[in-house]
PDB file of C-alpha atoms in Angstrom:
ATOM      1  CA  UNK A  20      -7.018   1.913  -6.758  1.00  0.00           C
ATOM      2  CA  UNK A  21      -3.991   3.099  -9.254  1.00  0.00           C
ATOM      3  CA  UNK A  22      -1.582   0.686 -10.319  1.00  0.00           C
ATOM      4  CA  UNK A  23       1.894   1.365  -9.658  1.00  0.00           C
ATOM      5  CA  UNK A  24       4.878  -0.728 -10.701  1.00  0.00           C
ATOM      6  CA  UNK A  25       8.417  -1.122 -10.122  1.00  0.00           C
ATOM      7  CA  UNK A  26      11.163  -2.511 -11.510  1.00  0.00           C
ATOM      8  CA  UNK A  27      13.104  -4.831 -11.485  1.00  0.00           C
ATOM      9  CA  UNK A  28      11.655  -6.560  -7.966  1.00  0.00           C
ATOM     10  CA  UNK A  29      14.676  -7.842  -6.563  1.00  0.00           C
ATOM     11  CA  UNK A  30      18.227  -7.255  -7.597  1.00  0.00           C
ATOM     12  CA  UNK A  31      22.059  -9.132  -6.146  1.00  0.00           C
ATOM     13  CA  UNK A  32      24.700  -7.047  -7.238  1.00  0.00           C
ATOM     14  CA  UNK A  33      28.547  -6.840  -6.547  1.00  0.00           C
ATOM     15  CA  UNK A  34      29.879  -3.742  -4.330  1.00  0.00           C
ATOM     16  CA  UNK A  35      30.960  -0.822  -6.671  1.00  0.00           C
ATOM     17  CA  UNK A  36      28.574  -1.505  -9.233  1.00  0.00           C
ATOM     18  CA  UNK A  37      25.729   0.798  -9.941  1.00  0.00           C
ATOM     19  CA  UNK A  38      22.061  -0.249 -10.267  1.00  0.00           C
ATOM     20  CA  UNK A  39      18.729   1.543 -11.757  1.00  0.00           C
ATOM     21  CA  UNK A  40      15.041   0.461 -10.341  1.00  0.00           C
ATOM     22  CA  UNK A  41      12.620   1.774 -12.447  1.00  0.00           C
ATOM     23  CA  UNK A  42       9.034   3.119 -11.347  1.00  0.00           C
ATOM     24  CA  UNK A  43       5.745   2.966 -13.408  1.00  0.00           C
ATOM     25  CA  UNK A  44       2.489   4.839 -12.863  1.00  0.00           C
ATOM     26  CA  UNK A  45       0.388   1.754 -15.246  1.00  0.00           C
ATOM     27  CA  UNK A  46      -3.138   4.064 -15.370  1.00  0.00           C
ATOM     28  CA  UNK A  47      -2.494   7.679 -14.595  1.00  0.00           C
ATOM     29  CA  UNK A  48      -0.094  10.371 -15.095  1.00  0.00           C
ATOM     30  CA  UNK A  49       1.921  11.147 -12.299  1.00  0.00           C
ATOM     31  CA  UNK A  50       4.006  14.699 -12.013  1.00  0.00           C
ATOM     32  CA  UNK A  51       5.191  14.042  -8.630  1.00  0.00           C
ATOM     33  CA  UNK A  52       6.793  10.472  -7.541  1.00  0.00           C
ATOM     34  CA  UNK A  53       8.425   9.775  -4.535  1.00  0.00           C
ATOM     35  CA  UNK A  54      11.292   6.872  -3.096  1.00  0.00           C
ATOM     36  CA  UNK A  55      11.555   5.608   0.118  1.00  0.00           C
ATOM     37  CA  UNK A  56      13.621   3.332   1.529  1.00  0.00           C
ATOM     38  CA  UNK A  57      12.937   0.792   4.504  1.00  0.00           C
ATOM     39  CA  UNK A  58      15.313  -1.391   6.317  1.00  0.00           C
ATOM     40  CA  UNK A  59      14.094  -4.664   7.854  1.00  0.00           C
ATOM     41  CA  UNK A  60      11.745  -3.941  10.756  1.00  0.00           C
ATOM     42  CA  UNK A  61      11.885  -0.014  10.368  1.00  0.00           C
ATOM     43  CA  UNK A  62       9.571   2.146   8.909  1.00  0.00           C
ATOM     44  CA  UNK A  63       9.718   3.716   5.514  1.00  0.00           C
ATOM     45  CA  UNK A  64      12.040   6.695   5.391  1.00  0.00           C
ATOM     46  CA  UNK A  65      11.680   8.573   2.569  1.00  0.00           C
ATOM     47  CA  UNK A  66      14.430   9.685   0.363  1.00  0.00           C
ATOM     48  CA  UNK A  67      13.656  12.101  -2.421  1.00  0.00           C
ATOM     49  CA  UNK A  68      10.585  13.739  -4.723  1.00  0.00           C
ATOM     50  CA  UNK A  69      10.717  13.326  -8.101  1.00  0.00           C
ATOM     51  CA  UNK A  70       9.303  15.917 -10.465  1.00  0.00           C
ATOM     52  CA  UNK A  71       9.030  15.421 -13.653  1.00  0.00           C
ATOM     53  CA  UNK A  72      11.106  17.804 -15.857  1.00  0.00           C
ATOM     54  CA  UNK A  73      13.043  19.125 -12.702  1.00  0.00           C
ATOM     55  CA  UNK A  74      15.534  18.163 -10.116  1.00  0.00           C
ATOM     56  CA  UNK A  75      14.904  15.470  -7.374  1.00  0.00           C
ATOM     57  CA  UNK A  76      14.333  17.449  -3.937  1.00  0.00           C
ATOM     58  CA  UNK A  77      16.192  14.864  -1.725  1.00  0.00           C
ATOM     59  CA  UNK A  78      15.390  14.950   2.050  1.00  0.00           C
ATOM     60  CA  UNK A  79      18.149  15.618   4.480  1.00  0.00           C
ATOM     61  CA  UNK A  80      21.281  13.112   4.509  1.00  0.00           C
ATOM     62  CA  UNK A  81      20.531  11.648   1.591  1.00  0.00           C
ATOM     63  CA  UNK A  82      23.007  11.602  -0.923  1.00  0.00           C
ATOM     64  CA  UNK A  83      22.069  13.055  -4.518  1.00  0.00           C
ATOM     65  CA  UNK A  84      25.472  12.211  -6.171  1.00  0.00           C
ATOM     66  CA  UNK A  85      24.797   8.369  -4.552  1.00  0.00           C
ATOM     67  CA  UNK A  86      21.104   8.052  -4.958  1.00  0.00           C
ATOM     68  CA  UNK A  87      20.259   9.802  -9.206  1.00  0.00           C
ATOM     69  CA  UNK A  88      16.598  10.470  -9.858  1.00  0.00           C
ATOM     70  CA  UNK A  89      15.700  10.829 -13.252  1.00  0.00           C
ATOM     71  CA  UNK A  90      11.568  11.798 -14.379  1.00  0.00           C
ATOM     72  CA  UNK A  91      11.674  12.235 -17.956  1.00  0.00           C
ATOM     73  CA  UNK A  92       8.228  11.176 -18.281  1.00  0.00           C
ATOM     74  CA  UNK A  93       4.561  11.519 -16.596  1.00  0.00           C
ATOM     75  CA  UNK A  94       4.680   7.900 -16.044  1.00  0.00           C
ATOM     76  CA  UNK A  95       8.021   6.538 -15.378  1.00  0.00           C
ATOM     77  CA  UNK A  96      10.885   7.854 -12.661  1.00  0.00           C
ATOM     78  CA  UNK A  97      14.273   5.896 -12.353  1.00  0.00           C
ATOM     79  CA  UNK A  98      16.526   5.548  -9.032  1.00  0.00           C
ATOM     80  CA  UNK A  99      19.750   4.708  -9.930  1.00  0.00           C
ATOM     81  CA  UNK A 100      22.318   3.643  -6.918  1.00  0.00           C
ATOM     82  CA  UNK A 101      25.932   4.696  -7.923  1.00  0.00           C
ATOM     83  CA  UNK A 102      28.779   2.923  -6.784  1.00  0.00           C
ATOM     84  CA  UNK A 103      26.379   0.556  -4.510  1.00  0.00           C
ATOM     85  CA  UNK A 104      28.083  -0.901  -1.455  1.00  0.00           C
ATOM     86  CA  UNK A 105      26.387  -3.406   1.142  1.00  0.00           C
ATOM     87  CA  UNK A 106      24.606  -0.788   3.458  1.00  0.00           C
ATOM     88  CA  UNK A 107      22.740   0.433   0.642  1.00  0.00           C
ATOM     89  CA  UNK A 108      21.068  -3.090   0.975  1.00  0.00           C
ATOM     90  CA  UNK A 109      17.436  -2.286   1.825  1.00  0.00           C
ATOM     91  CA  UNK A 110      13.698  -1.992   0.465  1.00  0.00           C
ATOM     92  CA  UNK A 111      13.222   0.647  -2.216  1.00  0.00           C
ATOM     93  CA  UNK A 112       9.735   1.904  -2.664  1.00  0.00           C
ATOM     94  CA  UNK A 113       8.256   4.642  -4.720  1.00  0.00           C
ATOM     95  CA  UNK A 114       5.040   6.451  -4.727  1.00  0.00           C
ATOM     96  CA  UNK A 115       3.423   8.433  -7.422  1.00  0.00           C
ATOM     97  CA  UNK A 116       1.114  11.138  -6.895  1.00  0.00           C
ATOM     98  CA  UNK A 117      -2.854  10.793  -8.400  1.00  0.00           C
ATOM     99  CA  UNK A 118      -4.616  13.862  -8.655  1.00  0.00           C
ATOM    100  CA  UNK A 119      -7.357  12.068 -10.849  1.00  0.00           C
ATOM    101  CA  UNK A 120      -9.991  11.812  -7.516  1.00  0.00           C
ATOM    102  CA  UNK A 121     -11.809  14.082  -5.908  1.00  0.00           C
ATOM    103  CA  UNK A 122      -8.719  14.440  -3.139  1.00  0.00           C
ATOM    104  CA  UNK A 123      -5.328  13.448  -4.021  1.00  0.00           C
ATOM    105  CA  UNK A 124      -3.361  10.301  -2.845  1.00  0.00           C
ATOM    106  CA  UNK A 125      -0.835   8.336  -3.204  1.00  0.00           C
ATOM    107  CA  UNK A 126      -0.090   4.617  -4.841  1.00  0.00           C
ATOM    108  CA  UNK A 127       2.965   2.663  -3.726  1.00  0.00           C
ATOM    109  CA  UNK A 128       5.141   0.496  -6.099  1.00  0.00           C
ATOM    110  CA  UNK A 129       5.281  -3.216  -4.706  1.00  0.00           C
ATOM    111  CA  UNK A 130       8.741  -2.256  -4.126  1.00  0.00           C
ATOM    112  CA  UNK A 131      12.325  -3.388  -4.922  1.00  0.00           C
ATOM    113  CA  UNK A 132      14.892  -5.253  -2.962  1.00  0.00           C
ATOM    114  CA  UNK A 133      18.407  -5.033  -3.670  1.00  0.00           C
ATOM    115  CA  UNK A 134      21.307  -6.987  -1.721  1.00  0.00           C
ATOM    116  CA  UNK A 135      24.645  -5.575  -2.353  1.00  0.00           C
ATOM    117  CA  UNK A 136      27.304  -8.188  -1.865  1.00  0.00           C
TER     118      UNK A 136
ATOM    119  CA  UNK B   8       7.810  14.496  10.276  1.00  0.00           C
ATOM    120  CA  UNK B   9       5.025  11.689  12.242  1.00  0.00           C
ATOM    121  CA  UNK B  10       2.384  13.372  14.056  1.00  0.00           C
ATOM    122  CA  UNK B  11       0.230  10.737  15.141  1.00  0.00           C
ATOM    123  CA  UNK B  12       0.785   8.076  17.674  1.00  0.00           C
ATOM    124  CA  UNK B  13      -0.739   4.468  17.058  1.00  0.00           C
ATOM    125  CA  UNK B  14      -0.174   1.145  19.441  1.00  0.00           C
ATOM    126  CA  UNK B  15       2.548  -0.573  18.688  1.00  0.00           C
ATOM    127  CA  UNK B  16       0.274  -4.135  18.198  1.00  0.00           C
ATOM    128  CA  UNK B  17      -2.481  -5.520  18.207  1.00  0.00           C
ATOM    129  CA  UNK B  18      -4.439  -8.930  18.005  1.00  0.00           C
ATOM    130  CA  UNK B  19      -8.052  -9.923  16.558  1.00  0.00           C
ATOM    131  CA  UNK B  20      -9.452 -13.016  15.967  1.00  0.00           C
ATOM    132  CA  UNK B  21     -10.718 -13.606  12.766  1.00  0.00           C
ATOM    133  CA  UNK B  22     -14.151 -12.951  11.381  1.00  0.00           C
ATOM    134  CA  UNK B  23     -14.327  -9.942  14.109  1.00  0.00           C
ATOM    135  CA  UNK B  24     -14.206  -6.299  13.329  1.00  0.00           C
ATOM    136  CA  UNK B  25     -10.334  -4.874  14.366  1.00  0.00           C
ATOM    137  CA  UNK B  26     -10.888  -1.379  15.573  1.00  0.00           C
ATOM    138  CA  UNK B  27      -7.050   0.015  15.191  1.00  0.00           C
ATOM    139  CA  UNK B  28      -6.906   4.222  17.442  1.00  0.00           C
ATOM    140  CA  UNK B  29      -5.063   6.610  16.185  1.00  0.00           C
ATOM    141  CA  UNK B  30      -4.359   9.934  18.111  1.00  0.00           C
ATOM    142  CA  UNK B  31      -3.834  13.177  15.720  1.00  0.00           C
ATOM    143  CA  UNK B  32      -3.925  16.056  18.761  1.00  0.00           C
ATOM    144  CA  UNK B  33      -1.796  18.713  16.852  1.00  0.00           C
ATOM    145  CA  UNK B  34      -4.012  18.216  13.443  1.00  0.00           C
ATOM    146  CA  UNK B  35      -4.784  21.157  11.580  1.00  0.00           C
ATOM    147  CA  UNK B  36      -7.797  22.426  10.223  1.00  0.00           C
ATOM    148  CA  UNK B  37      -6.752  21.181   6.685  1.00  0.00           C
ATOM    149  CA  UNK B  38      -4.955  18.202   7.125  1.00  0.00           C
ATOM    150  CA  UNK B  39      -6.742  14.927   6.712  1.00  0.00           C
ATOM    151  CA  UNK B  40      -5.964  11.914   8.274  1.00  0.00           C
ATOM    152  CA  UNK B  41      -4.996   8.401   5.498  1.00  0.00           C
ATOM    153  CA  UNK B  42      -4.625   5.455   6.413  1.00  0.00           C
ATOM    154  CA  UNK B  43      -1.962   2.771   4.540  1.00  0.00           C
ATOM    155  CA  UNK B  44      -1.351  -0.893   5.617  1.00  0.00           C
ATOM    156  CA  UNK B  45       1.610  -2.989   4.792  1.00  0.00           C
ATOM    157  CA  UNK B  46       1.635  -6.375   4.020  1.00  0.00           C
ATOM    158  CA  UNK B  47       5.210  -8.160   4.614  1.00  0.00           C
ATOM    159  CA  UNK B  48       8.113  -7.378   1.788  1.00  0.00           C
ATOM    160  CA  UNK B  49       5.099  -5.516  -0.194  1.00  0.00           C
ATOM    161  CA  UNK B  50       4.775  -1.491  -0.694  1.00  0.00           C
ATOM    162  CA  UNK B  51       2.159  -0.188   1.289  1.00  0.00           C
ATOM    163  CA  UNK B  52      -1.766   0.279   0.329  1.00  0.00           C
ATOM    164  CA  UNK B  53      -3.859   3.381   0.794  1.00  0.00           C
ATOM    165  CA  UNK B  54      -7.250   1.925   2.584  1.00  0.00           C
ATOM    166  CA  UNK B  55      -8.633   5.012   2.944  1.00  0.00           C
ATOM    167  CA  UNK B  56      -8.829   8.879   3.967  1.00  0.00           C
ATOM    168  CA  UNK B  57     -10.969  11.605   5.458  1.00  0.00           C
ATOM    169  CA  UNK B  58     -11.050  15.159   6.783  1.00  0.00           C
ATOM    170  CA  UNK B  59     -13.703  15.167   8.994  1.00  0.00           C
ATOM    171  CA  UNK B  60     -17.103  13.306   8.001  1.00  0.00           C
ATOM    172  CA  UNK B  61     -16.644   9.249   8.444  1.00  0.00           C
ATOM    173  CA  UNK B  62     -15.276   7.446   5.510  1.00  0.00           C
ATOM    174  CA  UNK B  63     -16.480   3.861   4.546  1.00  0.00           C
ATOM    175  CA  UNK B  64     -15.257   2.096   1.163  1.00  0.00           C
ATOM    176  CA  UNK B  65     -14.779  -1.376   0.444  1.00  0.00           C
ATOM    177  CA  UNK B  66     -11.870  -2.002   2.051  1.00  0.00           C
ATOM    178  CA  UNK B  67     -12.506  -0.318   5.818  1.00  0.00           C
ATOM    179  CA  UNK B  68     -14.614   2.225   7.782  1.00  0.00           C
ATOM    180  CA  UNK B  69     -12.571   5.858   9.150  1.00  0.00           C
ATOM    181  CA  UNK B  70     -14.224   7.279  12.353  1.00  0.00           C
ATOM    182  CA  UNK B  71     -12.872  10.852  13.069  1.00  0.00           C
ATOM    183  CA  UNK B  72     -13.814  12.339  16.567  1.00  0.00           C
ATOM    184  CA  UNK B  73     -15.759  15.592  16.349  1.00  0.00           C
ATOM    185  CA  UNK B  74     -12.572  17.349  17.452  1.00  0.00           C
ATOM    186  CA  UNK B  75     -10.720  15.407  15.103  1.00  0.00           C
ATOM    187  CA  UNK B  76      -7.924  14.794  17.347  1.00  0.00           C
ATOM    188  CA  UNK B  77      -8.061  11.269  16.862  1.00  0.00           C
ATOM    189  CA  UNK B  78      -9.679   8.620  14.495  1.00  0.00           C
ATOM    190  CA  UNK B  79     -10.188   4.515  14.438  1.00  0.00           C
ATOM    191  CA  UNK B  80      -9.660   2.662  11.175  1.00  0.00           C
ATOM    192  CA  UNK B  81     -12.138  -0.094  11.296  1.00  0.00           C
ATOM    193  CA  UNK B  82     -11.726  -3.613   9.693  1.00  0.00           C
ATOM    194  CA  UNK B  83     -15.500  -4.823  10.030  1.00  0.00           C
ATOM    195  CA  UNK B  84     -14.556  -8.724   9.086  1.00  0.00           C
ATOM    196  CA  UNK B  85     -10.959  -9.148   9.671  1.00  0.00           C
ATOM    197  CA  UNK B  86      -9.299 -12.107   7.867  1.00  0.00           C
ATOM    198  CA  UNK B  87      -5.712 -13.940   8.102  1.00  0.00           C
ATOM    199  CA  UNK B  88      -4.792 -11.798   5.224  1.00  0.00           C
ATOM    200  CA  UNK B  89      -5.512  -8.098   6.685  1.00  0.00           C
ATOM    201  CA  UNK B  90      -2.552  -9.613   8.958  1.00  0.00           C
ATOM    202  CA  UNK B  91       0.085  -6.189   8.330  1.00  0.00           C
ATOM    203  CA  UNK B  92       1.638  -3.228   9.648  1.00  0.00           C
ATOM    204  CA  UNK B  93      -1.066   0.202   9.417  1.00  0.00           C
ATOM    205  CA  UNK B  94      -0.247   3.293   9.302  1.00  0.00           C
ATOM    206  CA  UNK B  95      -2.268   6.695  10.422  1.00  0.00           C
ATOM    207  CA  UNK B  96      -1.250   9.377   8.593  1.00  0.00           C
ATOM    208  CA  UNK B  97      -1.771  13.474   8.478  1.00  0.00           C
ATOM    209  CA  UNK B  98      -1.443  15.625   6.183  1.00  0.00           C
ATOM    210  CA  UNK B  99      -2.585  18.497   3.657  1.00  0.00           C
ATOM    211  CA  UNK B 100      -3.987  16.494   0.664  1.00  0.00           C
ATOM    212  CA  UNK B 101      -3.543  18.502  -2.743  1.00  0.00           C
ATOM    213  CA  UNK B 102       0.080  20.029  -2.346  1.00  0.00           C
ATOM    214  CA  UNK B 103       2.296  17.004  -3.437  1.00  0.00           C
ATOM    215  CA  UNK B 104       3.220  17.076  -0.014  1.00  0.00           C
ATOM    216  CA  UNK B 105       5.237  13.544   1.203  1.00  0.00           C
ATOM    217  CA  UNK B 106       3.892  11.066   3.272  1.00  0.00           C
ATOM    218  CA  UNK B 107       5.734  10.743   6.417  1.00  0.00           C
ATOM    219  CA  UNK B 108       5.615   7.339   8.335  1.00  0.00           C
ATOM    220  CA  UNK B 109       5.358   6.687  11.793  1.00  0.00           C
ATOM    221  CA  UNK B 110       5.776   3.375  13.216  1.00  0.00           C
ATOM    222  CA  UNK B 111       2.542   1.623  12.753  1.00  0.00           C
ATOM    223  CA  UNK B 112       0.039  -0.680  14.421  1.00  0.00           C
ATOM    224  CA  UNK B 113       1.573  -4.409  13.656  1.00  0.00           C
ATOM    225  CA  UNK B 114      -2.357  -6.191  13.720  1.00  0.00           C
ATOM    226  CA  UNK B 115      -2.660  -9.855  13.768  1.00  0.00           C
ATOM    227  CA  UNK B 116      -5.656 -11.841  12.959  1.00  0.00           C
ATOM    228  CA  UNK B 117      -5.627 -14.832  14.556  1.00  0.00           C
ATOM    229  CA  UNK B 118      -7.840 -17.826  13.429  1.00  0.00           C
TER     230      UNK B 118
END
């Protein structure tokens, strides 16, 4: 399968400060990326689509202000969480979209925790 | 939004085949049914998908009724370390569409 990658894979930060994870596609190009975000024994909710050279579509109740997706390239989206405060503690994940195969799917990132203190 | 309906657990012992349902009643004619596991404090891995025909790759074996309203991901050796959460998925593949998660199957392999 398609490597994806994220970065960094855990982060502590201080409440107020702001925070960027970083998500690779490592073999293909990927046009479409996604985040999710999963808090401990819940499922993955997702968050926003990132396309590259556009604006994030963010799903309802999610913050765009808060939660700043950047795709400047075919292989790397940011997330960047503004002003973090200690409920945005959770799982970060993103997906990336391969259209290489026969049928599309989907690679997850290993995903990034982040504790805000 | 989740349109299948999986158990919430399940136990096998290991070196058996874990047979995990999934029930897809409302699927449409061009969504296909994938199939992700997650491993604890990892980000989930495709296994596999299908539209209609069986599936079989490395990792697992897809079994789609005829009336495709439901479909049984099959582990044919399970081992301590196919010990995760899977999740049965539909959708329309080629539209960039997201991936919405359900709730999952929690499996267990037990030695």
């Amino acid at each position: 399968g398609a490597v994806v990658s994220q970065h960094p894979s855990w982060v502590i930060c201080k409440s107020g400060t702001s925070v960027k994870i970083e998500c690779r596609s490592l073999d293909f190009q990927a046009t479409t990326m996604f985040w999710y975000r999963q808090f401990p024994k819940q499922s993955l909710m997702l968050m926003a689509t990132s396309n590259e050279g556009s604006k994030a579509t963010y799903e309802q109740g999610v913050e765009k202000d808060k939660f700043l997706i950047n795709h400047a390239s075919l292989t790397l989206s940011t997330l960047t969480v503004t002003s973090a405060h200690p409920e945005d503690s959770s799982f970060y994940i993103c997906s990336a979209r391969d259209l290489r195969g026969r049928q599309e799917t989907q690679y997850f990132g290993p995903g990034t925790r982040l504790l805000v203190l | 939004d989740a349109k299948t309906t999986q158990p919430t657990s399940m136990d096998c012992a290991e070196g058996r085949a874990a047979n995990l349902p999934c029930n897809h009643s409302t699927i449409s004619g061009n969504e296909y049914v994938y199939w992700y596991r997650q491993i604890h404090s990892q980000g989930p891995q495709y296994i596999i998908h299908g539209l209609k025909n069986n599936e079989t790759n490395e990792m697992a074996s897809l079994i789609i009724t005829e009336d495709r309203k439901s479909s049984t991901l099959i582990l044919p050796h399970a081992t301590l370390r196919d010990t995760a959460v899977y999740y049965c998925i539909v959708r329309v593949a080629n539209t960039g569409n997201q991936f919405y998660f359900g709730t999952g199957t929690s499996l267990t392999v037990i030695p």
